[in-house]
Coordinates of C-alpha atoms in Angstrom, one line a residue:
X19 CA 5.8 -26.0 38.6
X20 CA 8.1 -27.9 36.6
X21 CA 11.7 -27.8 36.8
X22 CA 12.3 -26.6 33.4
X23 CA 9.5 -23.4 33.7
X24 CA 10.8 -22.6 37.1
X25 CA 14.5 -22.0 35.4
X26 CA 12.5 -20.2 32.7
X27 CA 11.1 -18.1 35.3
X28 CA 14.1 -17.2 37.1
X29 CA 15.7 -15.5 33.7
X30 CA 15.0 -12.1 33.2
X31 CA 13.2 -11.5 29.9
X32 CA 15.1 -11.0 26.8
X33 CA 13.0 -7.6 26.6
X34 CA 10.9 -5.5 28.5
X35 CA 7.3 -7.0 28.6
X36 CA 4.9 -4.2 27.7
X37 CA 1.5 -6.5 28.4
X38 CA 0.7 -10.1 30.0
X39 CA -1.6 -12.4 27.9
X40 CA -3.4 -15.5 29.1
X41 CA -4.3 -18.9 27.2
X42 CA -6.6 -21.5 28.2
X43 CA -6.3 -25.0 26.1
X44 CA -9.0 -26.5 26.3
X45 CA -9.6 -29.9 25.7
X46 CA -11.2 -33.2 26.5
X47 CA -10.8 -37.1 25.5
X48 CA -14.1 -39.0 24.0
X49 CA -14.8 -42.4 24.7
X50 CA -12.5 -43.7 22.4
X51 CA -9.4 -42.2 24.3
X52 CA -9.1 -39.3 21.4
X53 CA -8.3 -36.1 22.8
X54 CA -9.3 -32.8 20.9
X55 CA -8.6 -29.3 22.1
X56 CA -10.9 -26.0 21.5
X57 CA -9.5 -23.4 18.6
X58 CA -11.8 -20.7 18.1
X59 CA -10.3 -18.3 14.5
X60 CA -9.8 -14.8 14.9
X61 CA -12.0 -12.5 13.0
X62 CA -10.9 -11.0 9.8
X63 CA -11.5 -7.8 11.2
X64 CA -9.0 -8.5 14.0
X65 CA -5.7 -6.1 13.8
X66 CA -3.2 -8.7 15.1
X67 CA -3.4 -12.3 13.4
X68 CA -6.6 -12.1 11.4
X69 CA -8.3 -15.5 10.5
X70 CA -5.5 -17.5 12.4
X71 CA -6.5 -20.1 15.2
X72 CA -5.9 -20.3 18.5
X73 CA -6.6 -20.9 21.9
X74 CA -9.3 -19.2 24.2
X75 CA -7.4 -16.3 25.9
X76 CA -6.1 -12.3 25.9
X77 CA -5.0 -10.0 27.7
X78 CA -4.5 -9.6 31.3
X79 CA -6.7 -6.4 32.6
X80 CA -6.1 -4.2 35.5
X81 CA -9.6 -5.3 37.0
X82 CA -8.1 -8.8 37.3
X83 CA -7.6 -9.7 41.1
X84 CA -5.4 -12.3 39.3
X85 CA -3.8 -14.6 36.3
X86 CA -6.6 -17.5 36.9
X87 CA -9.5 -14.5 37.1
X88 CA -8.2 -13.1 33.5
X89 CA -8.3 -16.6 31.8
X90 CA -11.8 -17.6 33.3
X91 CA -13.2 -14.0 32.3
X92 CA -11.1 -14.8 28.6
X93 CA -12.7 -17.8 28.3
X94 CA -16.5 -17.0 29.6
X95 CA -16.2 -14.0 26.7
X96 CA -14.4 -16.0 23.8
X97 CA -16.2 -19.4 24.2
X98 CA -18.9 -19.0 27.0
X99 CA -17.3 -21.8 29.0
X100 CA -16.8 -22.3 32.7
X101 CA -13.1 -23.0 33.9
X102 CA -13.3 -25.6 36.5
X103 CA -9.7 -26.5 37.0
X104 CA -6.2 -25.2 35.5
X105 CA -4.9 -28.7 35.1
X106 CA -1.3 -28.0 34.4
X107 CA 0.3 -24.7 33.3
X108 CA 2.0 -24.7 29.8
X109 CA 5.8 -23.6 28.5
X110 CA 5.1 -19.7 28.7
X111 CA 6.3 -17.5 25.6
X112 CA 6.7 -14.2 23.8
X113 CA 5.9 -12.8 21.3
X114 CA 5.5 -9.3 18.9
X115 CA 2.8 -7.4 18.3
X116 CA 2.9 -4.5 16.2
X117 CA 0.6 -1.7 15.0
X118 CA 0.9 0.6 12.2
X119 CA -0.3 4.7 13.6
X120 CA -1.3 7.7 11.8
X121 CA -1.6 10.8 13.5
X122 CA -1.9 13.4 10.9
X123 CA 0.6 13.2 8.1
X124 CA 2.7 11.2 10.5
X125 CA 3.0 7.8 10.5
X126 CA 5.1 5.2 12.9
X127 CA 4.6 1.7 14.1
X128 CA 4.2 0.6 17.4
X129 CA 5.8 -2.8 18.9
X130 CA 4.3 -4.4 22.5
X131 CA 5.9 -7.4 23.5
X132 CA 4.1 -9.5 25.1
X133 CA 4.1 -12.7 27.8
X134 CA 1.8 -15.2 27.2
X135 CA 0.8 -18.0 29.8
X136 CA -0.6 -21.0 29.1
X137 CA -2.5 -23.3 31.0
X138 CA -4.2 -26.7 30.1
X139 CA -8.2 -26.6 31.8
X140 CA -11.1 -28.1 32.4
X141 CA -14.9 -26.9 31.7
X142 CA -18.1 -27.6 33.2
X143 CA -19.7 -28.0 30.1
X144 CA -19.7 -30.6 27.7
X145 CA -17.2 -31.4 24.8
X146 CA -19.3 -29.5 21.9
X147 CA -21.1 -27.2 24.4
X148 CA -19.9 -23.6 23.1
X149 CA -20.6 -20.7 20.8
X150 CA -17.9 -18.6 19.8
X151 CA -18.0 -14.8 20.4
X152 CA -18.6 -13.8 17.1
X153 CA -17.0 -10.2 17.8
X154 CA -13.3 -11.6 18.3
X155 CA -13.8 -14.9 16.7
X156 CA -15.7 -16.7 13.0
X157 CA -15.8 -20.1 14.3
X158 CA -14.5 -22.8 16.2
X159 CA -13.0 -26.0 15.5
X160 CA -12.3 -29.1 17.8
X161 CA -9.0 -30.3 16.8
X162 CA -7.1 -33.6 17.2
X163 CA -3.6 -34.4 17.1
X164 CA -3.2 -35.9 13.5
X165 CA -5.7 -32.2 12.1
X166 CA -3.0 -29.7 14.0
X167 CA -0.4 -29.5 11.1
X168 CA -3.4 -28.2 9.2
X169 CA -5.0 -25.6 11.1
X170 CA -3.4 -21.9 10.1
X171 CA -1.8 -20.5 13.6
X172 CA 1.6 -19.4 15.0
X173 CA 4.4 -21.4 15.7
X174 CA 4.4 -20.5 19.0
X175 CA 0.9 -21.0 19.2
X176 CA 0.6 -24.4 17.9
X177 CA 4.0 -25.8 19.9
X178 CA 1.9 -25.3 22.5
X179 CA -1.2 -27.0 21.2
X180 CA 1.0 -29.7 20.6
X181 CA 2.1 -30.5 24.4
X182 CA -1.9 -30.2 24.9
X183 CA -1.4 -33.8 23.8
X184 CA 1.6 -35.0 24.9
X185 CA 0.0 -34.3 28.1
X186 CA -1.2 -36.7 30.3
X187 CA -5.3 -37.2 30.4

């Protein structure tokens, strides 16, 4: 753990986290010394960020024994790839989600906030070897460095897409 995410986890949260999410970045460097990482898009039927990109990953079950489980079961659903390895973990963040609820003639909105952790991986298969799940995801892109300011995602997401490749291969 790096000094900078073990202060990070010392704080307490600036709110109460209602859910933990996981992310897998998944990427690997061709023989020219490019590296590209995995974005699968959401659906457009998806309730939170619909037809945005991001990495392999969700939400943390119950059923999980623990946080490397969730993102290998994430990742065997969303992309039908095999973690390996976690490499290195990435900068963990936060972030909103909110829902809009009718129950009747009554209407109110419903806000999680949720922790997302990162981590950098390695697959067994291939660079181009997966199939997105096409009931959470349209397609999937492999993106380089110089593509990223072009691909539709979060901020949050894509800063940390971005230390994908400051990272070292």
């Amino acid at each position: 753990m790096t000094d900078s995410l073990y202060a990070w986890a010392q704080e307490p949260p600036p709110t109460p986290i209602d859910k933990i999410t996981v992310g897998a970045a998944v990427a690997y460097t061709d023989h020219h010394g490019t590296r590209f990482i995995l974005l699968p898009k959401r659906s457009a039927q998806e309730a939170y960020y619909p037809n945005a990109f991001e990495i392999p990953g969700g939400k943390v079950d119950d059923t999980d024994p623990s946080i490397r489980d969730a993102l290998a079961r994430e990742v065997a659903e969303e992309a039908y790839l095999t973690i390996t390895s976690i490499i290195t973990s990435l900068a963990p963040f936060t972030y909103i989600t909110e829902k809009t609820i009718r129950e009747g003639p009554l209407v109110h909105t419903e806000r999680k906030t949720a922790l997302q952790l990162s981590y950098l991986v390695q697959v067994q298969e291939a660079g181009h070897d997966f199939v997105v799940n096409p009931d959470e995801h349209s397609e999937g892109l492999w993106v380089t460095a110089d593509k990223l300011p072009t691909v539709k995602m979060t901020d949050e997401r894509r800063k940390t897409v971005s230390k994908v490749f400051e990272a070292p291969q």
